[in-house]
mmCIF file of C-alpha atoms in Angstrom:
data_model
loop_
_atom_site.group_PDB
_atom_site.id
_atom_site.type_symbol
_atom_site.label_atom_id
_atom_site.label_comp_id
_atom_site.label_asym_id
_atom_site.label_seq_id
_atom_site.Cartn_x
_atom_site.Cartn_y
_atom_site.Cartn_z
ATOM 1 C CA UNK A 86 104.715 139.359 105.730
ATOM 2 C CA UNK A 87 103.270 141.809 103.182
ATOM 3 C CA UNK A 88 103.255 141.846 99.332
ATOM 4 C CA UNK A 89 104.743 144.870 97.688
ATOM 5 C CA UNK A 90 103.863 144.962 94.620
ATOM 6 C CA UNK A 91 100.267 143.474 93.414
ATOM 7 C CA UNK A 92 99.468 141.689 89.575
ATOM 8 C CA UNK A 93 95.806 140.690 90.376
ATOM 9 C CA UNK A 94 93.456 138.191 88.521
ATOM 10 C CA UNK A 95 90.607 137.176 89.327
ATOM 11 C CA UNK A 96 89.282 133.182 89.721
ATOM 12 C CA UNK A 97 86.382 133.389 87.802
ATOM 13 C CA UNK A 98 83.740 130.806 89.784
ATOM 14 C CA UNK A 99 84.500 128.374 92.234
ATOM 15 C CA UNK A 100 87.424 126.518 92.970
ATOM 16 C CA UNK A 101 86.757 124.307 96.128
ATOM 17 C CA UNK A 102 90.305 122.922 96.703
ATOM 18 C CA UNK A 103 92.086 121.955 99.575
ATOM 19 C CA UNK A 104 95.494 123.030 100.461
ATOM 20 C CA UNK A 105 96.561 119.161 100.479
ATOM 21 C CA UNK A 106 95.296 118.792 96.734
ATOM 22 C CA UNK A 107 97.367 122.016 95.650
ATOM 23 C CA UNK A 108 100.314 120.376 97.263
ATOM 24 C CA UNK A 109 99.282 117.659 95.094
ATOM 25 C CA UNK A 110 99.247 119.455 91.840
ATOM 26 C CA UNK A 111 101.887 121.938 92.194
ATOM 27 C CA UNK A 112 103.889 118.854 93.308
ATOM 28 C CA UNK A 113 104.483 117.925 89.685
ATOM 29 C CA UNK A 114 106.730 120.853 88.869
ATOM 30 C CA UNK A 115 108.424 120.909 91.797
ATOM 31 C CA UNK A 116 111.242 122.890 91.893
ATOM 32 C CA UNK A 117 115.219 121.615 91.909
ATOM 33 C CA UNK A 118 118.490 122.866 91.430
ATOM 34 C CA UNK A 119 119.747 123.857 88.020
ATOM 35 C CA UNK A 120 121.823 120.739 86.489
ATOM 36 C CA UNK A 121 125.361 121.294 85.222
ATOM 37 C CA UNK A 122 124.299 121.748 81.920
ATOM 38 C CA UNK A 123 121.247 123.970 82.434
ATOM 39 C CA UNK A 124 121.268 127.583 82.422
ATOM 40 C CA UNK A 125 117.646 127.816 84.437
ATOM 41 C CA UNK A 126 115.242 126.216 86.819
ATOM 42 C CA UNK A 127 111.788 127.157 87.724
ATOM 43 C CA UNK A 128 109.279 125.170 89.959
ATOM 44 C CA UNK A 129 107.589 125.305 93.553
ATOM 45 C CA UNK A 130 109.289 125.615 96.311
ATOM 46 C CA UNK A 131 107.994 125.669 100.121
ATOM 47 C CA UNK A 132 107.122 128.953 101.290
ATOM 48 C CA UNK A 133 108.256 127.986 104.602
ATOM 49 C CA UNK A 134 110.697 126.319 104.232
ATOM 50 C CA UNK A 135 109.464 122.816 105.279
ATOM 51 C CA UNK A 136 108.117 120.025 102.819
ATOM 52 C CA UNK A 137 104.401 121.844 102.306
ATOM 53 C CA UNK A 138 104.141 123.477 99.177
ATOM 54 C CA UNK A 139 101.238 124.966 100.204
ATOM 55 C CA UNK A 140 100.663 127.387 103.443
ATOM 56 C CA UNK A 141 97.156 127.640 104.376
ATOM 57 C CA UNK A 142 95.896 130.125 106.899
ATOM 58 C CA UNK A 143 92.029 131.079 107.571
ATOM 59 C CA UNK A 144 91.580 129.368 103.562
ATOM 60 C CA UNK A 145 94.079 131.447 102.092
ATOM 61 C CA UNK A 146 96.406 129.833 100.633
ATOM 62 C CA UNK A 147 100.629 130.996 100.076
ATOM 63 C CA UNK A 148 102.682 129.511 97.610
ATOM 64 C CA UNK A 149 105.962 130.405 96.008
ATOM 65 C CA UNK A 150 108.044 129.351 92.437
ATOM 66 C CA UNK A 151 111.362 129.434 92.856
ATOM 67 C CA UNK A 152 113.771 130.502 89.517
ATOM 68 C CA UNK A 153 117.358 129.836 89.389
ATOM 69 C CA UNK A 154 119.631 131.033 86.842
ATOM 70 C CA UNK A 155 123.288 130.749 86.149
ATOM 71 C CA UNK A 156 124.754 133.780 86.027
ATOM 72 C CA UNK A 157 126.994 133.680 82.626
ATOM 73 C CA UNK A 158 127.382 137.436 81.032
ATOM 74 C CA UNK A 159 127.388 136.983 76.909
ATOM 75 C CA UNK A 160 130.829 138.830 77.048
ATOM 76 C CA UNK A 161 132.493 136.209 78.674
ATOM 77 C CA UNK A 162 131.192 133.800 76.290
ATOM 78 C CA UNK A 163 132.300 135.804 73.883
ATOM 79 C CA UNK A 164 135.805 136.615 74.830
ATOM 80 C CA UNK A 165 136.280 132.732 75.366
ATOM 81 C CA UNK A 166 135.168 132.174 71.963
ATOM 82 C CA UNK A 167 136.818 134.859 70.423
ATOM 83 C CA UNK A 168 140.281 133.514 72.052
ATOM 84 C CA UNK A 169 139.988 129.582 70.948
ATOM 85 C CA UNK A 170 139.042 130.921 67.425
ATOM 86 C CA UNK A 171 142.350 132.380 67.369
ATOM 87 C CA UNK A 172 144.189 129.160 69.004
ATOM 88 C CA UNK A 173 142.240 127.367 65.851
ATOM 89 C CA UNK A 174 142.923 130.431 63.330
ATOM 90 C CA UNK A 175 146.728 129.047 63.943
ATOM 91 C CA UNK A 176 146.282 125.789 63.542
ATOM 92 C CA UNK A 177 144.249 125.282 60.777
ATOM 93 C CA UNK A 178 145.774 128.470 58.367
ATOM 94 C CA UNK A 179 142.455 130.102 58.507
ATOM 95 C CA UNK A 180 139.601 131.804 60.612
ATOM 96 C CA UNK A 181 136.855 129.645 61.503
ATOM 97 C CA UNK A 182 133.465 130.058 59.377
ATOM 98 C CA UNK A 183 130.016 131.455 60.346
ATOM 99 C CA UNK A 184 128.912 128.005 61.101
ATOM 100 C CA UNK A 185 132.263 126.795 63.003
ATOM 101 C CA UNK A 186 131.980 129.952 65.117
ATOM 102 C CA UNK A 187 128.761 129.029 66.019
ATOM 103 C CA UNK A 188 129.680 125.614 66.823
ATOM 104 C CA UNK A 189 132.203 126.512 68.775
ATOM 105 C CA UNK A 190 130.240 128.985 70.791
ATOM 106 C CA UNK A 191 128.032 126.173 71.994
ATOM 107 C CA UNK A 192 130.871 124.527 73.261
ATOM 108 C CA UNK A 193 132.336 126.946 75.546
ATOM 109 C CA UNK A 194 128.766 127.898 76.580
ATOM 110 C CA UNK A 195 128.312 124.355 77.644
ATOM 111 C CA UNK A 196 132.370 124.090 79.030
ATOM 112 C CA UNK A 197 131.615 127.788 81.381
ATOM 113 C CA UNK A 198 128.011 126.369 82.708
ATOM 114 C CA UNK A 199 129.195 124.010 85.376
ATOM 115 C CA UNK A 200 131.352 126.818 86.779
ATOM 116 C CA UNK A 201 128.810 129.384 86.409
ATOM 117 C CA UNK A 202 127.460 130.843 89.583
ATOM 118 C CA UNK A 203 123.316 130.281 90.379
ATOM 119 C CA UNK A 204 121.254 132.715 91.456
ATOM 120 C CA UNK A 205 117.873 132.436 93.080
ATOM 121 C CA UNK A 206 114.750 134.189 93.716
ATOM 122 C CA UNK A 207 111.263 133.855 94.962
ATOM 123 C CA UNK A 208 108.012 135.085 93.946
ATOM 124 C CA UNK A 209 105.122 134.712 96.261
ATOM 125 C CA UNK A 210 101.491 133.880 94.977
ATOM 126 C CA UNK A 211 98.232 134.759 97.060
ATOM 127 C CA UNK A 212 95.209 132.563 96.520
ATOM 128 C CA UNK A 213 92.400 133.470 97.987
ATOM 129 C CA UNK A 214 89.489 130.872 97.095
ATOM 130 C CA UNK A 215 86.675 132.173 99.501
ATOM 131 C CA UNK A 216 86.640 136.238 98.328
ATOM 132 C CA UNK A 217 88.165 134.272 94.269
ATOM 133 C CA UNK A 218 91.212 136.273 93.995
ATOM 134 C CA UNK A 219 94.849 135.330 92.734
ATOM 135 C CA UNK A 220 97.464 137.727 94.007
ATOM 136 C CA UNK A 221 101.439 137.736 92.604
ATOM 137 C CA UNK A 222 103.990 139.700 94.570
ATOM 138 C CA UNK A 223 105.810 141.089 91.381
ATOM 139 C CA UNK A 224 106.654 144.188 89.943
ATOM 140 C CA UNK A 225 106.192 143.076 86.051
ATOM 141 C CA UNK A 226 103.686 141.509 84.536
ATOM 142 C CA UNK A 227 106.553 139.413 82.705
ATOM 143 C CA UNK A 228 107.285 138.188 85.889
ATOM 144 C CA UNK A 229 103.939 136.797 86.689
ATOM 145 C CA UNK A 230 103.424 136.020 83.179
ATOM 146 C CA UNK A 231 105.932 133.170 84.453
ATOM 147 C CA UNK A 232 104.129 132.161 87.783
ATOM 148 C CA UNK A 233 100.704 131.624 85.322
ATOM 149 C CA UNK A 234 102.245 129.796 82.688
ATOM 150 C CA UNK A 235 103.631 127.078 85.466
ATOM 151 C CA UNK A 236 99.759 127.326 87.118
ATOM 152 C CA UNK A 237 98.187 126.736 84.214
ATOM 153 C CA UNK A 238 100.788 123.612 83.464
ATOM 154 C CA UNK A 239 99.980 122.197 87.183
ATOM 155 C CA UNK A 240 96.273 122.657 88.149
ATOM 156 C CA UNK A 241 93.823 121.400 87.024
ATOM 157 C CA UNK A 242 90.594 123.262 85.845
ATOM 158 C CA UNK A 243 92.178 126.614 87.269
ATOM 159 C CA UNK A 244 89.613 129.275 86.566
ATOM 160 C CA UNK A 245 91.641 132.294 86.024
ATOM 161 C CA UNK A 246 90.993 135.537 84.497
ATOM 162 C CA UNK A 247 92.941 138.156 83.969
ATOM 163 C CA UNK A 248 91.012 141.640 85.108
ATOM 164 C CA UNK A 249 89.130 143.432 82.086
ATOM 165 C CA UNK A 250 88.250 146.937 81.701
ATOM 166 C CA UNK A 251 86.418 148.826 79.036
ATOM 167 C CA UNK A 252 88.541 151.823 80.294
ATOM 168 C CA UNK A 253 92.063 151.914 81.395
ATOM 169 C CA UNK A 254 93.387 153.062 84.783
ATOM 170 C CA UNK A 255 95.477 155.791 82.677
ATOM 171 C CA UNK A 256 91.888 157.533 82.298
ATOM 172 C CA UNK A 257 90.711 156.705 85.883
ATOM 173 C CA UNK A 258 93.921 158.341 87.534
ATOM 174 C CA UNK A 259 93.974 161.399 84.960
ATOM 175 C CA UNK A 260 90.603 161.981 85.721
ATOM 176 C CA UNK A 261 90.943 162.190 90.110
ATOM 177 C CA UNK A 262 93.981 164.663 89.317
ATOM 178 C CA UNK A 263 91.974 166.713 86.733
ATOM 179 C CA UNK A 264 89.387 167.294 89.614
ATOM 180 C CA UNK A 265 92.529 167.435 92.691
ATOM 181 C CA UNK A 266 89.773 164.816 94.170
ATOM 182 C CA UNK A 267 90.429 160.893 95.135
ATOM 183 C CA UNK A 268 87.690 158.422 95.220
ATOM 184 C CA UNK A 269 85.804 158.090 98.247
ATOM 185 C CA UNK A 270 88.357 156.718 101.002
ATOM 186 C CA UNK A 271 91.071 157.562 99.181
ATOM 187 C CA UNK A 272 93.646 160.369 99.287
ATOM 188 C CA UNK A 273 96.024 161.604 96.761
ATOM 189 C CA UNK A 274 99.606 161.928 98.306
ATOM 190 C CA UNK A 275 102.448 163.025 96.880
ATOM 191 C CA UNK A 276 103.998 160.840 93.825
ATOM 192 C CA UNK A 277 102.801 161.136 90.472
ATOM 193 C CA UNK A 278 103.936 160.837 86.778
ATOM 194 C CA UNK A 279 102.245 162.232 83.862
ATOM 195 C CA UNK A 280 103.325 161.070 80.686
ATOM 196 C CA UNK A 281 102.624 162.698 76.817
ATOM 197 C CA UNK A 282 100.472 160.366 74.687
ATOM 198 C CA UNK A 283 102.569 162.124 71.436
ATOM 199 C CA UNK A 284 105.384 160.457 70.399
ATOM 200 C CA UNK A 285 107.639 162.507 72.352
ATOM 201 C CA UNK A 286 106.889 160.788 75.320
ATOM 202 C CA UNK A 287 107.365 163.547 77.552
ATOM 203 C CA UNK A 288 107.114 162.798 81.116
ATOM 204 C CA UNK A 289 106.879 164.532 84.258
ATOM 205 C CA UNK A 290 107.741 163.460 87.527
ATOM 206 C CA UNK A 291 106.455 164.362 90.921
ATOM 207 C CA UNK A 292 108.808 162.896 93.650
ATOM 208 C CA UNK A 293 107.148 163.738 97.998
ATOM 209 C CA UNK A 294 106.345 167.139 95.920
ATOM 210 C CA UNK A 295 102.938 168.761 96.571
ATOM 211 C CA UNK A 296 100.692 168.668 93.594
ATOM 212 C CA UNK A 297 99.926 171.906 92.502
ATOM 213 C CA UNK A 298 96.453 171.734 91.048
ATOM 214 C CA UNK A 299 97.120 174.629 88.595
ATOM 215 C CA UNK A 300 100.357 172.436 87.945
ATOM 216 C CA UNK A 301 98.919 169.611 87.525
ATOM 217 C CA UNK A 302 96.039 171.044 85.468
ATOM 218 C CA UNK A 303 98.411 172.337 83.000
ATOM 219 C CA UNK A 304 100.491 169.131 81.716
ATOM 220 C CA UNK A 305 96.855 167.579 81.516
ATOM 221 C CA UNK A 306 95.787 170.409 78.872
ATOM 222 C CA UNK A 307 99.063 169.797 77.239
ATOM 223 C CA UNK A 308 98.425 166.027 76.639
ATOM 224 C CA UNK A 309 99.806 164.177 79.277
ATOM 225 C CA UNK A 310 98.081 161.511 81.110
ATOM 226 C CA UNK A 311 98.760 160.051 84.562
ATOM 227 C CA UNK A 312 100.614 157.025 84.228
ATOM 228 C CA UNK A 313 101.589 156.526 88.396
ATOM 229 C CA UNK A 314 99.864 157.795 90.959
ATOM 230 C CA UNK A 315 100.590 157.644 94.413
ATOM 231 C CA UNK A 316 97.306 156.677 96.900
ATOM 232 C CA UNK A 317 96.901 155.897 100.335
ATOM 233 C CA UNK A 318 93.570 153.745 101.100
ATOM 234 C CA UNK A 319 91.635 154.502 104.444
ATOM 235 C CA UNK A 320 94.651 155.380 106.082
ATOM 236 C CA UNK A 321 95.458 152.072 106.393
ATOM 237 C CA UNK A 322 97.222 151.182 102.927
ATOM 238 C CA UNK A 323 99.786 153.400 100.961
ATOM 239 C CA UNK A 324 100.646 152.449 97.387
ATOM 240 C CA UNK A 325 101.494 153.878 94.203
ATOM 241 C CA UNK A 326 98.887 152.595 91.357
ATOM 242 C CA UNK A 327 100.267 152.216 87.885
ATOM 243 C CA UNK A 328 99.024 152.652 84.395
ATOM 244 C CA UNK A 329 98.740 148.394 83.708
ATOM 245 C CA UNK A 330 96.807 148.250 87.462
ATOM 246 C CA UNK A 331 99.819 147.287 88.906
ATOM 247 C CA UNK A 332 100.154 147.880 92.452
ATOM 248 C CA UNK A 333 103.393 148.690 93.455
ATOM 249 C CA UNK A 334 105.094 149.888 96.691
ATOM 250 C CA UNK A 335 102.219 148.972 98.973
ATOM 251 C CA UNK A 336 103.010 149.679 102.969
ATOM 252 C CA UNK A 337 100.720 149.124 105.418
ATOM 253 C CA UNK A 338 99.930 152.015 108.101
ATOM 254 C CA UNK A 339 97.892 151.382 111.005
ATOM 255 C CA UNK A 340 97.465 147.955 110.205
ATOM 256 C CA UNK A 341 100.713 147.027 111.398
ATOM 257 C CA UNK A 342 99.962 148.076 114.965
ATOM 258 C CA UNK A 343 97.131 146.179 115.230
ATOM 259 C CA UNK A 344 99.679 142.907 114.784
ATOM 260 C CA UNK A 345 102.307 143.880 117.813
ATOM 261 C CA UNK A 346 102.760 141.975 120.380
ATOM 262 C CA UNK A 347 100.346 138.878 118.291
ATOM 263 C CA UNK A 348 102.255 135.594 118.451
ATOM 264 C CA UNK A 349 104.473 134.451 121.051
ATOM 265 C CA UNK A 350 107.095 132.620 118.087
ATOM 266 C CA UNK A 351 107.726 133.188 114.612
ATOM 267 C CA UNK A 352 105.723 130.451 112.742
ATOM 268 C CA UNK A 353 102.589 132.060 114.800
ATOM 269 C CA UNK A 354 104.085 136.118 114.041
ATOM 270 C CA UNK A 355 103.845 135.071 110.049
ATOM 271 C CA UNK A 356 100.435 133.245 110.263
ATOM 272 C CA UNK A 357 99.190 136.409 112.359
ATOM 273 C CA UNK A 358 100.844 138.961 109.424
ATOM 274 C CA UNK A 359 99.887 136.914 106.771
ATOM 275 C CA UNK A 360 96.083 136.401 107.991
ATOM 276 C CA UNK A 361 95.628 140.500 108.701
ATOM 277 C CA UNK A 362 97.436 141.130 105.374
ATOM 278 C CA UNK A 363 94.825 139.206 103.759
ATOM 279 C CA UNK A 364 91.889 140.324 105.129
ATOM 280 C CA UNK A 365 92.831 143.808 104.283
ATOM 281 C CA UNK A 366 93.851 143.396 100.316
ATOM 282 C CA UNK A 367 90.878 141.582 100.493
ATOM 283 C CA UNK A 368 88.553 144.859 101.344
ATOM 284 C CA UNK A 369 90.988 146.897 99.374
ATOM 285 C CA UNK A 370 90.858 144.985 96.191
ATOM 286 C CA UNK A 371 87.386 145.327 95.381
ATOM 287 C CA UNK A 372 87.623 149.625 96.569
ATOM 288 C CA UNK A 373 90.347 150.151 94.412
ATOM 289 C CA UNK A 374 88.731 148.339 91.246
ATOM 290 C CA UNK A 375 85.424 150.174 92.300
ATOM 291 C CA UNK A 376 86.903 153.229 92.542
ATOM 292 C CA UNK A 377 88.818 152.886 88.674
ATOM 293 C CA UNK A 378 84.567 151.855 87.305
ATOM 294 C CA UNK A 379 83.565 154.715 88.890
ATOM 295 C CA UNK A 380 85.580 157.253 87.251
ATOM 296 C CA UNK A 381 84.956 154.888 83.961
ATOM 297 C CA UNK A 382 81.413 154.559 84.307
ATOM 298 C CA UNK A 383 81.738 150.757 83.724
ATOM 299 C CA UNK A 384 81.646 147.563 85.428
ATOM 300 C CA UNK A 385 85.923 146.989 86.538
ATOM 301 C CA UNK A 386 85.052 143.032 85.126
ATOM 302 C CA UNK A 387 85.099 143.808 81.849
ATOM 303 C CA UNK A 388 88.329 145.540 81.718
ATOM 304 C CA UNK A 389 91.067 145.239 78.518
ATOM 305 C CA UNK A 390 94.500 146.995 78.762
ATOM 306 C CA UNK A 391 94.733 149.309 75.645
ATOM 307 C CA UNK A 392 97.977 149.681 75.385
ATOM 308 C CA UNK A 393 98.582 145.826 74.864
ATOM 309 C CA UNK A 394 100.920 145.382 78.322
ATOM 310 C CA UNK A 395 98.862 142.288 79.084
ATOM 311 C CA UNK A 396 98.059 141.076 75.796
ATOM 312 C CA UNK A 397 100.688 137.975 76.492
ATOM 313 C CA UNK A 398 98.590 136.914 80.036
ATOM 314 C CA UNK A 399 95.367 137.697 77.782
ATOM 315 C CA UNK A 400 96.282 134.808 75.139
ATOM 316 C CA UNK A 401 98.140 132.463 77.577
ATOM 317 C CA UNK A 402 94.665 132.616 79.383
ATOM 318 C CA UNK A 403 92.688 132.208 76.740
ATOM 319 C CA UNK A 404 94.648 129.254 74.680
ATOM 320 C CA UNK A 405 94.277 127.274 78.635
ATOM 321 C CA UNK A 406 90.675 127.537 78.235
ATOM 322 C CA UNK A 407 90.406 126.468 74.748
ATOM 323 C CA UNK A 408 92.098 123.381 75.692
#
């Protein structure tokens, strides 16, 4: 199994746990179904399906929060509560107030949940204790905004940090297309967006389109920054690095042929992915980060988004450790 999108943080210092005494902790939000009168559930579920809320391979560790919510569009609310206002309007001689409507709204909110269908999904968390990363398989940092709040509410003494920059990947990526040259071990392929800084927000697209360097150099004299940028690592990672360091769309290359034919059943086919998928992002991590100081002239540890996308993980972070 391999993560396709990346929100990395870093565990900043030891964290000696064993899988058994993650169990443990994540163990107190455990997740169940949503209740009748609940509109959503979050809380750990087994990433394998069996009672371990913790897989362990090699000392990396898997784990997954599961969030259900009923699916209940406002418009239906709405056009229930709209048509027993009426039935009331009738009885009564006059419309229902501001307050009454509101009142009433609760109640057919809390009459439609039982019926309401559930819907569930799964994010997936990396841990990696020995190399002190912490990986989440989401596309938005909203989304793993949700998996750190719950981590921070379960575990004790977690030392996470989000990454910190003095300079943001927008410069970085701008920078490798100004100069049509990737970082060493990297290659530029064919995806990119460039985005206007004015308030415009112009944007340009490159979709599998060569990037023409006189192009290219162009919309960067104009103003426009690179806010995507498609990369493949030692031609054994593709991915598509965003403006946030999100890592989105990654597909391994060769990698995957060096896992056929490993494991003769499934349980041993997903331990033998999920060991060689770690090993790599652990390698790549570090490159890619490297690669982003480089161009910066800075030390990737001290990095701080400047457009504010991770200003909510910054102060959920920071409030945990003033506890």
């Amino acid at each position: 199994m391999w993560f396709k999108n990346l929100q990395i943080f870093r565990l900043n210092g030891a964290w000696d746990i064993q899988a058994e005494e993650l169990h443990q902790q994540l163990a107190r939000i455990a997740f169940s179904d949503c209740a009748s009168s609940e509109m959503q559930s979050q809380g750990w579920i087994s990433p394998r399906g069996n009672d371990l809320l913790v897989h362990s391979v090699n000392r990396q560790f898997l784990i997954s929060l599961a969030t259900e919510k009923k699916l209940l569009p406002s418009s239906v609310i709405n056009q229930v509560t709209k048509a027993r206002a009426a039935e009331l309007e009738e009885q009564q001689g006059f419309a229902p107030g501001r307050k009454a409507m509101k009142d009433l709204k609760e109640r057919v909110t809390e009459e439609l949940l039982p019926r309401a269908f559930a819907v569930r999904r799964q994010t997936f968390v990396w841990i990696d204790p020995v190399n002190r990363w912490l990986v989440i398989d989401a596309s938005s940092p909203s989304k793993a905004d949700e998996v750190i709040k719950l981590l921070l509410k379960c575990c004790d003494k977690l030392p996470l940090e989000a990454l910190r920059t003095k300079s943001s990947p927008q410069a970085a990526m701008t920078g490798w297309l100004a100069g049509n040259e990737a970082p060493k071990g990297f290659t530029i392929d064919q995806d990119t967006e460039l985005k206007s800084a004015n308030e415009d927000k112009s944007t340009v697209r490159y979709v599998r389109h060569t990037l023409e360097p006189d192009d290219i150099q162009k919309h960067i004299a104009a103003g426009k920054l690179c806010t995507k940028l498609a990369l493949t690592w030692n031609d054994r990672i593709s991915f598509v690095l965003t403006d946030n360091l999100t890592i989105k769309r990654i597909k391994p290359l060769d990698v995957m042929d060096e896992a056929k034919d490993k494991g003769v059943n499934e349980e041993e086919r997903f331990d033998t992915d999920f060991a060689l998928m770690t090993g790599e992002l652990a390698r790549f991590l570090p490159r890619q980060l490297d690669s982003i100081a480089a161009q910066a002239h800075t030390p990737w540890k001290l990095w701080v988004s400047d457009d504010g996308s991770r200003d909510g993980t910054l102060a959920l972070l920071d409030s945990y450790r003033q506890r």
